[in-house]
Amino acid sequence: METRVTIINKLGLHARAAAKLSALAARFDCRIQAGKEGRLVDAKSVMSLMLLAAAQGTELHLVAEGPEQEQAIEAISALINDRFGEGE
């Protein structure tokens, strides 16, 4: 299962946001990858997510495979659409 979500928070996928995304991804029983421009990384790895350097306006590609793939995609999309809880 896959989807695309635009990073809308002001600071993009910075350290705190990457930590929130990877912690959320780790709660699901499935393989989850995130990426941009054709490059996918392990969404359960904070460092890998930070290396994407996904700024505000970046379209993030999410791919999940496994028993909880739908729940994972929905939860991660909601986190991103909520600006990682940052308000901006």
Short mmCIF file of C-alpha atoms in Angstrom, two decimals, residues 6-77:
data_model
loop_
_atom_site.label_atom_id
_atom_site.label_comp_id
_atom_site.label_asym_id
_atom_site.label_seq_id
_atom_site.Cartn_x
_atom_site.Cartn_y
_atom_site.Cartn_z
CA THR A 6 2.98 16.85 1.25
CA ILE A 7 5.12 18.10 4.13
CA ILE A 8 3.26 21.22 5.27
CA ASN A 9 4.94 22.18 8.53
CA LYS A 10 7.26 25.19 8.38
CA LEU A 11 10.48 23.38 9.35
CA GLY A 12 9.97 20.30 7.18
CA LEU A 13 11.13 16.85 8.27
CA HIS A 14 13.66 18.04 10.87
CA ALA A 15 15.02 16.01 13.82
CA ARG A 16 11.99 16.24 16.12
CA ALA A 17 9.53 15.54 13.30
CA ALA A 18 11.64 12.61 12.06
CA ALA A 19 11.74 11.20 15.59
CA LYS A 20 7.95 11.41 15.87
CA LEU A 21 7.46 9.75 12.48
CA SER A 22 9.91 6.91 13.19
CA ALA A 23 8.45 6.27 16.66
CA LEU A 24 4.97 6.06 15.16
CA ALA A 25 6.17 3.80 12.33
CA ALA A 26 7.83 1.45 14.83
CA ARG A 27 4.45 0.72 16.44
CA PHE A 28 3.15 -1.08 13.36
CA ASP A 29 3.80 -4.66 12.27
CA CYS A 30 4.85 -3.91 8.72
CA ARG A 31 7.73 -2.62 6.65
CA ILE A 32 7.39 1.13 6.13
CA GLN A 33 9.44 3.27 3.78
CA ALA A 34 9.36 6.98 3.10
CA GLY A 35 11.02 8.86 0.31
CA LYS A 36 11.16 11.56 -2.28
CA GLU A 37 12.31 11.78 -5.87
CA GLY A 38 12.45 7.98 -6.23
CA ARG A 39 14.64 7.41 -3.17
CA LEU A 40 13.05 5.35 -0.37
CA VAL A 41 14.43 4.89 3.15
CA ASP A 42 13.39 2.96 6.26
CA ALA A 43 10.72 5.07 7.99
CA LYS A 44 11.60 3.46 11.32
CA SER A 45 15.07 5.08 11.22
CA VAL A 46 15.35 8.69 12.40
CA MET A 47 18.70 9.19 10.67
CA SER A 48 17.45 7.82 7.36
CA LEU A 49 14.44 10.13 7.47
CA MET A 50 16.61 13.16 8.25
CA LEU A 51 18.89 12.36 5.32
CA LEU A 52 15.92 12.85 2.99
CA ALA A 53 16.15 16.58 3.78
CA ALA A 54 12.42 16.93 3.11
CA ALA A 55 11.63 20.64 3.39
CA GLN A 56 8.20 22.26 3.56
CA GLY A 57 6.35 21.55 0.31
CA THR A 58 8.12 18.25 -0.36
CA GLU A 59 5.89 15.43 -1.56
CA LEU A 60 6.74 12.42 0.61
CA HIS A 61 6.10 8.96 -0.84
CA LEU A 62 5.00 6.43 1.81
CA VAL A 63 5.08 2.69 1.15
CA ALA A 64 3.98 0.03 3.64
CA GLU A 65 3.88 -3.76 3.31
CA GLY A 66 2.60 -6.14 5.96
CA PRO A 67 -0.29 -6.97 8.28
CA GLU A 68 -0.81 -3.41 9.57
CA GLN A 69 0.02 -1.51 6.38
CA GLU A 70 -3.30 0.35 6.13
CA GLN A 71 -3.22 1.52 9.74
CA ALA A 72 0.40 2.60 9.37
CA ILE A 73 -0.23 4.67 6.23
CA GLU A 74 -3.30 6.30 7.79
CA ALA A 75 -1.52 7.15 11.06
CA ILE A 76 1.62 8.52 9.41
CA SER A 77 -0.40 10.55 6.91
#
